[in-house]
Short mmCIF file of C-alpha atoms in Angstrom, two decimals:
data_model
loop_
_atom_site.label_atom_id
_atom_site.label_comp_id
_atom_site.label_asym_id
_atom_site.label_seq_id
_atom_site.Cartn_x
_atom_site.Cartn_y
_atom_site.Cartn_z
CA UNK A 30 6.95 19.85 -10.82
CA UNK A 31 9.85 19.14 -13.14
CA UNK A 32 7.96 20.23 -15.68
CA UNK A 33 7.23 24.07 -14.45
CA UNK A 34 10.04 24.35 -12.54
CA UNK A 35 12.90 23.95 -13.85
CA UNK A 36 14.96 26.27 -11.43
CA UNK A 37 13.66 23.35 -8.00
CA UNK A 38 15.79 20.97 -9.93
CA UNK A 39 20.34 20.40 -9.98
CA UNK A 40 20.14 18.51 -13.43
CA UNK A 41 24.10 16.48 -13.94
CA UNK A 42 25.40 14.55 -17.25
CA UNK A 43 23.39 11.39 -17.87
CA UNK A 44 24.35 8.43 -16.80
CA UNK A 45 24.09 5.09 -19.10
CA UNK A 46 24.02 1.53 -16.74
CA UNK A 47 22.03 0.68 -14.62
CA UNK A 48 24.55 0.74 -11.62
CA UNK A 49 25.78 4.16 -12.32
CA UNK A 50 22.40 5.84 -12.34
CA UNK A 51 22.75 5.18 -8.83
CA UNK A 52 25.48 7.74 -8.10
CA UNK A 53 22.49 9.69 -10.17
CA UNK A 54 19.13 9.23 -8.72
CA UNK A 55 17.45 12.43 -9.39
CA UNK A 56 18.49 12.55 -13.19
CA UNK A 57 16.01 13.86 -15.73
CA UNK A 58 16.44 13.07 -18.88
CA UNK A 59 14.53 15.81 -21.04
CA UNK A 60 17.44 18.49 -19.96
CA UNK A 61 19.82 16.34 -21.23
CA UNK A 62 21.03 17.52 -24.79
CA UNK A 63 21.51 14.36 -25.30
CA UNK A 64 17.97 12.99 -24.62
CA UNK A 65 15.99 12.48 -28.32
CA UNK A 66 19.07 9.98 -29.36
CA UNK A 67 18.64 8.14 -25.61
CA UNK A 68 17.15 4.32 -26.02
CA UNK A 69 13.83 3.35 -23.88
CA UNK A 70 16.53 1.00 -22.83
CA UNK A 71 19.47 3.25 -21.51
CA UNK A 72 16.45 5.07 -18.63
CA UNK A 73 14.44 2.85 -17.51
CA UNK A 74 16.37 0.75 -15.13
CA UNK A 75 16.47 5.71 -14.26
CA UNK A 76 13.14 5.93 -14.30
CA UNK A 77 12.23 3.21 -12.23
CA UNK A 78 14.58 4.02 -9.51
CA UNK A 79 13.96 7.50 -8.93
CA UNK A 80 9.50 6.81 -9.01
CA UNK A 81 10.36 3.65 -6.46
CA UNK A 82 12.80 5.13 -4.14
CA UNK A 83 10.57 8.17 -3.91
CA UNK A 84 7.70 5.87 -2.73
CA UNK A 85 9.11 3.39 -0.38
CA UNK A 86 11.08 7.03 1.76
CA UNK A 87 8.59 9.54 1.02
CA UNK A 88 5.31 8.61 0.84
CA UNK A 89 6.03 5.52 3.03
CA UNK A 90 6.55 7.48 6.31
CA UNK A 91 3.95 9.87 5.46
CA UNK A 92 1.35 6.95 5.60
CA UNK A 93 3.04 5.19 8.61
CA UNK A 94 3.40 8.30 10.09
CA UNK A 95 -0.67 9.65 9.25
CA UNK A 96 -2.05 5.87 10.07
CA UNK A 97 0.45 5.72 13.58
CA UNK A 98 2.27 3.13 13.30
CA UNK A 99 5.12 5.69 13.97
CA UNK A 100 5.28 7.92 16.92
CA UNK A 101 8.93 9.94 17.79
CA UNK A 102 11.12 8.50 19.74
CA UNK A 103 11.93 9.93 23.16
CA UNK A 104 14.25 12.52 23.67
CA UNK A 105 13.06 14.33 20.60
CA UNK A 106 10.99 16.76 19.34
CA UNK A 107 9.16 17.73 16.28
CA UNK A 108 6.99 19.74 14.61
CA UNK A 109 5.76 17.35 12.21
CA UNK A 110 2.23 18.21 10.71
CA UNK A 111 1.23 14.62 11.21
CA UNK A 112 2.43 14.83 14.20
CA UNK A 113 0.39 17.92 15.29
CA UNK A 114 -1.82 18.56 11.65
CA UNK A 115 -0.23 22.41 11.58
CA UNK A 116 -0.23 21.15 7.64
CA UNK A 117 0.22 23.64 5.27
CA UNK A 118 1.85 24.58 1.39
CA UNK A 119 4.88 22.71 2.09
CA UNK A 120 3.94 20.05 4.59
CA UNK A 121 5.55 17.05 2.78
CA UNK A 122 4.66 18.02 -0.55
CA UNK A 123 8.54 17.26 -1.70
CA UNK A 124 8.40 14.19 -1.81
CA UNK A 125 4.85 13.24 -3.07
CA UNK A 126 4.72 16.13 -5.58
CA UNK A 127 7.67 17.65 -6.69
CA UNK A 128 10.36 14.58 -6.24
CA UNK A 129 7.01 12.25 -7.72
CA UNK A 130 6.22 14.71 -11.41
CA UNK A 131 9.63 14.81 -11.47
CA UNK A 132 10.54 10.78 -11.49
CA UNK A 133 6.65 10.37 -13.84
CA UNK A 134 8.13 12.75 -16.33
CA UNK A 135 10.63 10.57 -17.16
CA UNK A 136 9.14 7.82 -17.60
CA UNK A 137 7.18 10.30 -19.99
CA UNK A 138 9.77 10.37 -21.46
CA UNK A 139 10.63 7.06 -22.45
CA UNK A 140 6.46 6.71 -23.77
CA UNK A 141 7.17 9.71 -25.53
CA UNK A 142 9.20 7.49 -28.10
CA UNK A 143 6.86 5.09 -28.84
CA UNK A 144 7.26 5.83 -32.54
CA UNK A 145 10.54 6.84 -32.75
CA UNK A 146 12.07 3.47 -31.00
CA UNK A 147 8.87 0.88 -31.85
CA UNK A 148 11.11 -1.86 -31.40
CA UNK A 149 11.31 -0.93 -27.82
CA UNK A 150 7.61 -0.97 -27.34
CA UNK A 151 8.12 -3.15 -23.93
CA UNK A 152 9.93 -1.02 -21.64
CA UNK A 153 7.17 2.00 -22.78
CA UNK A 154 4.47 -0.20 -21.97
CA UNK A 155 6.55 -0.37 -18.27
CA UNK A 156 6.53 3.09 -18.03
CA UNK A 157 3.12 3.53 -19.20
CA UNK A 158 2.27 1.48 -15.64
CA UNK A 159 4.47 3.00 -13.26
CA UNK A 160 2.84 6.19 -14.29
CA UNK A 161 -0.43 5.40 -13.73
CA UNK A 162 0.42 4.45 -10.38
CA UNK A 163 2.95 7.31 -9.99
CA UNK A 164 -0.30 8.83 -11.01
CA UNK A 165 -2.92 7.40 -8.32
CA UNK A 166 -0.77 8.74 -6.07
CA UNK A 167 -1.10 12.40 -7.05
CA UNK A 168 -4.86 12.37 -7.73
CA UNK A 169 -5.61 10.02 -3.97
CA UNK A 170 -3.37 12.56 -1.61
CA UNK A 171 -4.78 15.74 -3.92
CA UNK A 172 -7.63 15.21 -6.13
CA UNK A 173 -6.93 18.11 -8.85
CA UNK A 174 -3.92 18.40 -10.45
CA UNK A 175 -1.82 18.96 -13.69
CA UNK A 176 -2.29 15.56 -16.33
CA UNK A 177 -3.11 16.14 -19.60
CA UNK A 178 -0.57 18.97 -19.96
CA UNK A 179 2.05 18.21 -17.05
CA UNK A 180 4.52 16.67 -19.72
CA UNK A 181 4.69 19.04 -22.32
CA UNK A 182 7.14 21.73 -21.92
CA UNK A 183 9.33 19.53 -25.17
CA UNK A 184 5.57 21.80 -26.87
CA UNK A 185 6.08 24.92 -25.01
CA UNK A 186 3.06 23.83 -22.20
CA UNK A 187 5.35 25.53 -18.60
CA UNK A 188 2.25 26.58 -16.89
CA UNK A 189 -0.07 23.35 -17.12
CA UNK A 190 -3.22 23.44 -16.36
CA UNK A 191 -5.13 21.50 -13.23
CA UNK A 192 -7.50 18.47 -14.50
CA UNK A 193 -10.48 17.07 -12.40
CA UNK A 194 -9.67 14.04 -10.41
CA UNK A 195 -12.38 12.57 -11.49
CA UNK A 196 -11.12 12.46 -15.31
CA UNK A 197 -7.64 11.20 -14.69
CA UNK A 198 -9.03 8.43 -12.99
CA UNK A 199 -10.74 7.84 -15.97
CA UNK A 200 -7.73 8.37 -18.28
CA UNK A 201 -5.84 6.55 -16.17
CA UNK A 202 -7.85 2.90 -16.47
CA UNK A 203 -7.16 3.43 -20.56
CA UNK A 204 -3.34 4.10 -19.37
CA UNK A 205 -3.01 0.95 -18.19
CA UNK A 206 -5.25 -0.79 -21.27
CA UNK A 207 -2.97 1.15 -23.26
CA UNK A 208 -0.07 -1.21 -21.58
CA UNK A 209 -1.21 -4.70 -21.67
CA UNK A 210 -1.96 -4.05 -24.64
CA UNK A 211 1.58 -3.04 -26.00
CA UNK A 212 2.64 -5.78 -24.17
CA UNK A 213 0.16 -8.24 -25.88
CA UNK A 214 1.00 -6.84 -28.88
CA UNK A 215 4.81 -6.88 -28.40
CA UNK A 216 4.93 -11.15 -27.75
CA UNK A 217 3.52 -11.63 -31.07
CA UNK A 218 6.72 -9.62 -32.14
CA UNK A 219 9.98 -11.05 -32.92
CA UNK A 220 11.18 -7.10 -33.78
CA UNK A 221 10.33 -5.20 -30.67
CA UNK A 222 12.93 -6.21 -27.39
CA UNK A 223 12.72 -7.99 -24.67
CA UNK A 224 13.85 -6.11 -21.32
CA UNK A 225 16.15 -7.46 -19.63
CA UNK A 226 18.47 -6.56 -16.51
CA UNK A 227 17.61 -2.77 -17.01
CA UNK A 228 13.98 -4.67 -15.91
CA UNK A 229 14.99 -3.32 -12.23
CA UNK A 230 11.50 -4.73 -10.92
CA UNK A 231 10.28 -8.30 -13.18
CA UNK A 232 13.82 -8.21 -15.53
CA UNK A 233 12.15 -8.54 -18.82
CA UNK A 234 9.24 -10.99 -16.89
CA UNK A 235 6.12 -8.95 -19.06
CA UNK A 236 3.07 -11.88 -17.44
CA UNK A 237 4.54 -10.27 -14.70
CA UNK A 238 3.87 -6.81 -15.92
CA UNK A 239 0.56 -7.67 -16.75
CA UNK A 240 -0.89 -9.22 -13.43
CA UNK A 241 0.85 -5.92 -11.70
CA UNK A 242 -0.48 -3.74 -13.94
CA UNK A 243 -4.20 -5.89 -13.24
CA UNK A 244 -3.56 -6.34 -8.87
CA UNK A 245 -2.70 -2.16 -9.89
CA UNK A 246 -5.94 -1.37 -11.32
CA UNK A 247 -7.43 -3.44 -9.00
CA UNK A 248 -6.29 -1.36 -6.31
CA UNK A 249 -7.30 2.05 -8.07
CA UNK A 250 -10.65 0.26 -8.27
CA UNK A 251 -11.00 -0.22 -4.46
CA UNK A 252 -10.17 2.79 -3.94
CA UNK A 253 -13.29 3.55 -5.78
CA UNK A 254 -15.80 1.50 -3.32
CA UNK A 255 -17.17 4.11 -1.54
CA UNK A 256 -17.34 6.89 -3.74
CA UNK A 257 -21.07 8.45 -4.60
CA UNK A 258 -19.98 10.17 -7.80
CA UNK A 259 -22.49 8.86 -10.37
CA UNK A 260 -20.04 8.12 -12.92
CA UNK A 261 -17.74 6.79 -11.21
CA UNK A 262 -19.71 4.14 -10.45
CA UNK A 263 -20.82 3.08 -13.50
CA UNK A 264 -17.13 2.92 -14.57
CA UNK A 265 -16.16 0.95 -11.41
CA UNK A 266 -19.28 -1.54 -12.24
CA UNK A 267 -17.88 -2.43 -16.28
CA UNK A 268 -14.37 -2.11 -15.20
CA UNK A 269 -14.51 -5.26 -12.59
CA UNK A 270 -16.82 -7.16 -15.28
CA UNK A 271 -13.90 -7.11 -17.40
CA UNK A 272 -11.05 -7.14 -14.81
CA UNK A 273 -8.62 -10.68 -16.11
CA UNK A 274 -8.83 -12.55 -12.48
CA UNK A 275 -4.49 -12.49 -12.75
CA UNK A 276 -3.25 -10.61 -9.95
CA UNK A 277 0.16 -10.82 -8.55
CA UNK A 278 0.78 -13.58 -5.64
CA UNK A 279 4.54 -12.94 -4.79
CA UNK A 280 6.04 -9.88 -3.37
CA UNK A 281 7.21 -7.43 -6.23
CA UNK A 282 11.24 -5.77 -5.34
CA UNK A 283 13.39 -3.80 -7.36
CA UNK A 284 17.12 -3.32 -7.36
CA UNK A 285 19.07 -2.04 -9.17
CA UNK A 286 22.22 -3.50 -7.79
CA UNK A 287 22.72 -1.74 -4.69
CA UNK A 288 25.69 -1.24 -3.02
CA UNK A 289 26.70 0.13 0.56
CA UNK A 290 29.45 2.41 -1.35
CA UNK A 291 27.45 5.67 -0.91
CA UNK A 292 24.21 6.29 0.38
CA UNK A 293 22.07 6.95 -1.90
CA UNK A 294 23.58 3.86 -3.97
CA UNK A 295 21.93 1.71 -0.48
CA UNK A 296 18.12 0.11 -0.04
CA UNK A 297 15.78 3.07 0.07
CA UNK A 298 14.76 1.40 3.81
CA UNK A 299 18.58 1.23 4.48
CA UNK A 300 19.81 4.64 3.65
CA UNK A 301 16.69 6.11 5.92
CA UNK A 302 17.04 4.32 8.83
CA UNK A 303 20.21 1.86 8.79
CA UNK A 304 24.02 3.78 9.50
CA UNK A 305 26.28 5.98 8.01
CA UNK A 306 28.88 4.64 5.66
CA UNK A 307 30.77 4.06 8.48
CA UNK A 308 28.95 2.36 10.69
CA UNK A 309 29.83 4.39 13.35
CA UNK A 310 26.29 5.66 14.33
CA UNK A 311 22.81 5.27 13.28
CA UNK A 312 20.73 7.80 11.01
CA UNK A 313 18.68 10.64 12.00
CA UNK A 314 15.47 8.57 11.17
CA UNK A 315 16.45 5.03 12.72
CA UNK A 316 17.27 7.60 16.08
CA UNK A 317 13.45 10.02 15.59
CA UNK A 318 11.20 7.42 14.38
CA UNK A 319 9.45 5.06 16.64
CA UNK A 320 6.52 1.92 16.60
CA UNK A 321 3.46 4.78 17.74
CA UNK A 322 1.17 4.13 20.65
CA UNK A 323 -1.82 2.37 19.07
CA UNK A 324 -0.11 0.33 16.78
CA UNK A 325 1.90 -1.01 20.13
CA UNK A 326 -1.20 -1.52 21.61
CA UNK A 327 -2.73 -4.23 19.12
CA UNK A 328 1.01 -6.17 18.26
CA UNK A 329 1.46 -6.23 21.99
CA UNK A 330 -2.70 -7.84 22.27
CA UNK A 331 -3.28 -5.33 25.10
CA UNK A 332 -6.36 -3.18 22.96
CA UNK A 333 -10.08 -3.00 23.96
CA UNK A 334 -12.13 -0.79 21.53
CA UNK A 335 -15.27 -0.62 19.98
CA UNK A 336 -14.08 -2.11 16.46
CA UNK A 337 -11.06 -3.51 17.40
CA UNK A 338 -10.30 -6.38 20.13
CA UNK A 339 -6.71 -7.66 20.65
CA UNK A 340 -6.23 -8.71 24.63
CA UNK A 341 -4.47 -11.81 24.66
CA UNK A 342 -3.03 -12.00 21.48
CA UNK A 343 0.53 -10.94 21.41
CA UNK A 344 1.23 -10.38 16.93
CA UNK A 345 4.45 -13.12 16.18
CA UNK A 346 5.95 -10.07 14.00
CA UNK A 347 6.29 -7.24 16.23
CA UNK A 348 9.83 -7.96 17.38
CA UNK A 349 11.07 -8.27 14.26
CA UNK A 350 8.35 -5.02 12.99
CA UNK A 351 9.73 -2.94 16.30
CA UNK A 352 12.53 -3.56 18.49
CA UNK A 353 11.21 -4.90 22.30
CA UNK A 354 11.49 -3.22 25.92
CA UNK A 355 11.02 -5.45 28.74
CA UNK A 356 9.42 -8.02 26.48
CA UNK A 357 7.09 -5.55 24.94
CA UNK A 358 7.25 -2.76 21.86
CA UNK A 359 7.06 0.64 24.10
CA UNK A 360 5.09 3.20 21.74
CA UNK A 361 4.55 6.62 21.72
CA UNK A 362 1.42 8.42 21.26
CA UNK A 363 1.36 10.94 18.84
CA UNK A 364 1.62 14.91 19.91
CA UNK A 365 2.79 13.37 23.73
CA UNK A 366 6.61 14.08 24.54
CA UNK A 367 8.35 11.68 27.11
CA UNK A 368 11.28 10.36 28.33
CA UNK A 369 10.04 6.44 28.64
CA UNK A 370 12.35 4.40 26.30
CA UNK A 371 10.62 3.62 23.34
CA UNK A 372 10.84 0.62 20.48
CA UNK A 373 12.70 1.85 17.43
CA UNK A 374 12.27 -0.31 14.35
CA UNK A 375 13.58 -3.49 14.38
CA UNK A 376 16.49 -5.06 12.39
CA UNK A 377 14.31 -6.98 9.75
CA UNK A 378 13.26 -3.96 8.48
CA UNK A 379 16.00 -1.89 8.35
CA UNK A 380 18.35 -3.81 7.27
CA UNK A 381 21.45 -3.62 9.94
CA UNK A 382 21.43 -7.09 11.11
CA UNK A 383 24.26 -9.69 12.71
CA UNK A 384 23.59 -13.18 11.18
CA UNK A 385 26.77 -14.68 11.80
CA UNK A 386 26.59 -15.81 8.12
CA UNK A 387 27.01 -12.13 6.20
CA UNK A 388 27.97 -8.56 6.98
CA UNK A 389 25.31 -7.14 8.54
CA UNK A 390 26.32 -3.89 6.30
CA UNK A 391 25.99 -4.91 3.38
CA UNK A 392 22.39 -7.18 4.30
CA UNK A 393 21.08 -3.89 4.70
CA UNK A 394 22.79 -2.35 2.08
CA UNK A 395 22.48 -4.23 -1.00
CA UNK A 396 18.78 -6.40 -0.46
CA UNK A 397 15.85 -6.30 -2.24
CA UNK A 398 13.19 -2.49 -2.02
CA UNK A 399 9.47 -3.77 -2.36
CA UNK A 400 7.50 -2.08 -4.36
CA UNK A 401 4.51 -4.38 -3.50
CA UNK A 402 3.81 -6.92 -1.21
CA UNK A 403 1.92 -10.28 -2.28
CA UNK A 404 0.29 -9.81 1.26
CA UNK A 405 -1.74 -6.72 -0.05
CA UNK A 406 -2.69 -8.31 -3.70
CA UNK A 407 -4.86 -10.82 -1.69
CA UNK A 408 -6.09 -8.33 0.71
CA UNK A 409 -7.08 -6.40 -2.27
CA UNK A 410 -8.55 -9.82 -3.59
CA UNK A 411 -10.89 -10.04 -0.63
CA UNK A 412 -11.58 -7.00 -0.27
CA UNK A 413 -13.74 -7.46 -3.00
CA UNK A 414 -14.52 -10.43 -3.15
CA UNK A 415 -16.38 -9.24 -0.08
CA UNK A 416 -17.94 -6.70 -2.20
CA UNK A 417 -18.64 -8.86 -4.35
CA UNK A 418 -16.78 -7.51 -7.58
CA UNK A 419 -14.66 -10.78 -8.36
CA UNK A 420 -15.13 -13.84 -7.74
CA UNK A 421 -13.59 -16.13 -5.19
CA UNK A 422 -14.14 -16.78 -1.26
CA UNK A 423 -12.69 -13.41 1.03
CA UNK A 424 -12.05 -15.31 4.24
CA UNK A 425 -10.19 -17.93 1.41
CA UNK A 426 -8.78 -14.95 0.52
CA UNK A 427 -8.41 -12.72 3.56
CA UNK A 428 -6.03 -15.94 5.18
CA UNK A 429 -3.75 -16.04 2.24
CA UNK A 430 -3.04 -12.55 2.66
CA UNK A 431 -2.11 -13.01 6.37
CA UNK A 432 -0.66 -16.10 5.42
CA UNK A 433 2.09 -13.84 2.94
CA UNK A 434 2.83 -11.88 5.50
CA UNK A 435 3.96 -14.40 7.66
CA UNK A 436 6.12 -16.04 5.01
CA UNK A 437 7.57 -12.45 4.35
CA UNK A 438 8.29 -12.12 7.86
CA UNK A 439 9.95 -15.31 7.92
CA UNK A 440 11.93 -15.40 5.02
CA UNK A 441 15.19 -13.62 5.57
CA UNK A 442 17.39 -11.49 2.99
CA UNK A 443 21.18 -11.51 2.13
CA UNK A 444 23.32 -12.88 5.33
CA UNK A 445 20.24 -14.09 7.58
CA UNK A 446 18.38 -16.32 5.29
CA UNK A 447 17.65 -18.97 7.77
CA UNK A 448 17.85 -16.72 10.37
CA UNK A 449 14.79 -16.18 11.57
CA UNK A 450 12.37 -19.23 12.84
CA UNK A 451 9.14 -19.39 9.93
CA UNK A 452 6.23 -17.88 11.84
CA UNK A 453 3.02 -19.74 12.35
CA UNK A 454 0.20 -18.35 10.48
CA UNK A 455 -2.37 -21.20 10.93
CA UNK A 456 -2.32 -20.72 14.24
CA UNK A 457 -2.41 -16.73 14.82
CA UNK A 458 -5.49 -16.97 12.03
CA UNK A 459 -6.82 -19.51 14.83
CA UNK A 460 -6.25 -17.06 17.43
CA UNK A 461 -7.24 -14.06 16.15
CA UNK A 462 -11.17 -15.34 15.03
CA UNK A 463 -12.66 -14.57 18.83
CA UNK A 464 -11.22 -10.17 18.17
CA UNK A 465 -13.43 -8.25 16.57
CA UNK A 466 -12.02 -5.90 13.90
CA UNK A 467 -8.66 -8.82 13.93
CA UNK A 468 -10.95 -12.29 13.34
CA UNK A 469 -13.19 -12.85 10.22
CA UNK A 470 -16.09 -14.55 12.22
CA UNK A 471 -16.33 -12.01 15.54
CA UNK A 472 -16.27 -8.68 13.13
CA UNK A 473 -19.49 -8.26 11.25
CA UNK A 474 -18.43 -5.98 9.48
CA UNK A 475 -15.77 -8.27 7.32
CA UNK A 476 -13.78 -5.27 5.81
CA UNK A 477 -12.75 -3.81 8.69
CA UNK A 478 -10.98 -6.89 9.84
CA UNK A 479 -9.67 -7.40 6.21
CA UNK A 480 -8.10 -3.90 5.92
CA UNK A 481 -6.67 -3.55 9.44
CA UNK A 482 -4.93 -7.24 9.00
CA UNK A 483 -3.65 -5.54 6.04
CA UNK A 484 -2.73 -2.31 7.87
CA UNK A 485 -0.66 -4.70 10.02
CA UNK A 486 1.00 -5.72 6.85
CA UNK A 487 1.87 -3.34 4.94
CA UNK A 488 2.98 -0.94 7.42
CA UNK A 489 6.97 0.23 7.45
CA UNK A 490 7.08 -1.10 4.22
CA UNK A 491 4.68 0.42 2.12
CA UNK A 492 2.79 2.34 4.21
CA UNK A 493 0.61 4.84 2.27
CA UNK A 494 -1.38 2.05 0.96
CA UNK A 495 -3.30 1.75 4.57
CA UNK A 496 -3.25 5.57 4.96
CA UNK A 497 -5.18 5.92 1.30
CA UNK A 498 -7.85 2.94 3.29
CA UNK A 499 -8.25 4.85 6.05
CA UNK A 500 -9.14 7.72 4.21
CA UNK A 501 -11.81 5.78 2.72
CA UNK A 502 -13.14 2.87 4.97
CA UNK A 503 -12.27 4.22 8.63
CA UNK A 504 -10.54 1.17 9.64
CA UNK A 505 -8.81 0.22 11.34
CA UNK A 506 -10.04 3.51 13.60
CA UNK A 507 -6.96 5.65 14.02
CA UNK A 508 -6.58 7.76 17.47
CA UNK A 509 -6.34 11.24 16.69
CA UNK A 510 -2.02 12.89 18.19
CA UNK A 511 -2.97 13.81 21.49
CA UNK A 512 -3.59 18.13 22.06
CA UNK A 513 -4.63 18.19 18.15
CA UNK A 514 -7.92 20.40 17.61
CA UNK A 515 -9.71 19.24 14.85
CA UNK A 516 -11.77 15.83 14.54
CA UNK A 517 -10.77 14.39 11.37
CA UNK A 518 -7.68 13.44 10.06
CA UNK A 519 -6.47 15.52 6.80
CA UNK A 520 -8.31 13.44 3.54
CA UNK A 521 -5.93 15.47 1.69
CA UNK A 522 -3.06 17.37 0.74
CA UNK A 523 -2.35 21.69 -0.24
CA UNK A 524 -0.45 22.04 -3.12
CA UNK A 525 2.88 23.09 -2.97
CA UNK A 526 4.05 26.91 -2.10
CA UNK A 527 6.12 26.25 -5.65
CA UNK A 528 2.68 26.12 -7.32
CA UNK A 529 1.42 28.77 -6.15
CA UNK A 530 4.30 30.77 -6.64
CA UNK A 531 5.14 29.45 -10.62
CA UNK A 532 1.71 28.16 -11.92
CA UNK A 533 -0.71 30.66 -9.70
CA UNK A 534 -3.32 30.80 -12.98
CA UNK A 535 -4.43 27.29 -12.66
CA UNK A 536 -3.74 26.57 -9.01
CA UNK A 537 -7.00 26.20 -6.76
CA UNK A 538 -6.63 27.73 -3.74
CA UNK A 539 -6.96 24.96 -0.42
CA UNK A 540 -6.78 26.63 2.62
CA UNK A 541 -5.89 24.02 6.13
CA UNK A 542 -10.22 23.81 6.55
CA UNK A 543 -10.61 22.38 3.47
CA UNK A 544 -8.28 18.98 4.97
CA UNK A 545 -10.29 18.38 7.59
CA UNK A 546 -14.30 18.27 5.45
CA UNK A 547 -15.74 16.76 3.10
CA UNK A 548 -15.97 18.99 0.04
CA UNK A 549 -15.72 20.05 -3.63
CA UNK A 550 -12.26 20.30 -3.22
CA UNK A 551 -11.58 16.74 -1.36
CA UNK A 552 -9.96 13.84 -3.45
CA UNK A 553 -13.49 12.19 -5.58
CA UNK A 554 -13.56 9.13 -4.59
CA UNK A 555 -14.07 10.42 -0.32
CA UNK A 556 -16.98 12.99 -2.14
#
């Protein structure tokens, strides 16, 4: 965590412009001697870019592996804990903890200037929304975590206490309230600046930031759908009673001016899964990651289990999710190495597509990256309506969510706009209606089909969200990797070894056994 372990990171000179910041994505504002005088407008693009890139790259891949959307390509071996469940204090922690705290601290640096730069209240509001987004992932994966003292090295706190995750969750709702109030206050004060291009998400459209804050609150409230904690149940009830029914209706993207001049300046999905800058080779991650056997069976229409039946229904999105081999998606069984050719991530995912209408390298490197898909917003609303938390027809919202996913996979990007034939969502919705776990009518537990279809829509793009859904609902019923001795997937991650070495007095002791049982160390929303 940046505020505690300065030796973990190498800091460079602060670059002010949005495009220049691409060259220095790990910048830490606090450690720059000129930080005190830097306005929120000069910090915002970099802070947004860092947090969101980290989510696309690190949280996304972990979620995709843990929900069996990904497997290991033939010809590769791996000691990845997602495939063998040999978790330890260094498993996935760089992206999900160290980087996350570093980048939230950049957002905190903006928040801390609220009194110094009152004309930048909108910028502060944006930082609060994204800080809430970052922290909700921390508490969902780890439970108790530093929060109240996490961002106070200026005050001399370098070994922060670990706050109860229940309290952090409550505080995050307050943070979202503060952000929305800031936006409301700013709207009636002409002296407060409206962000422009330094807001790489909504380009200063503060009404959309309010919608996004509402949608994040909906996501966080649904995290609490199965909690038995009486205080959180009361909180959930009270918050739903006041939540404004004004949510995101379009894909939320970010783009500070991505370019393929260097790998670091590229769209994050292309950086990880595309080609090198010279276009002479695919990246290691492109070659190593393949479709998981479970998702392959689902989208090929060959799965038949008690809670999920897809037989006879081929998902029209499959060739845009993964490459096909002899007309089908060939998946990898997690935990098993074979020489059989596997389907890799399709061009629609990494973006390296030769459409004849634009340079394929530019198509991938300059493409927008995704913060939240519109389909997620509608799936969240469908689940909330089905549980009776909000008004609205759950089936209509469910169908709208699927329709949004099909529209997403039909849209194209760069030179590929118009290349992809539109996918017919209505035909698919009719075809799945008689399939348990896939369609509405045939599924007794509607949460099952909502979460399963959400997993299909979000896999590859925001893959951590389906994993959080799986941990609280058990849907879809993802099989375990071959050869593991555990009987369930982990409920959390172990704190990083850096925490145990540098903040040992405050860091809770978590063992491997704590990951696979429900106990006091399990995140509270799963208890």
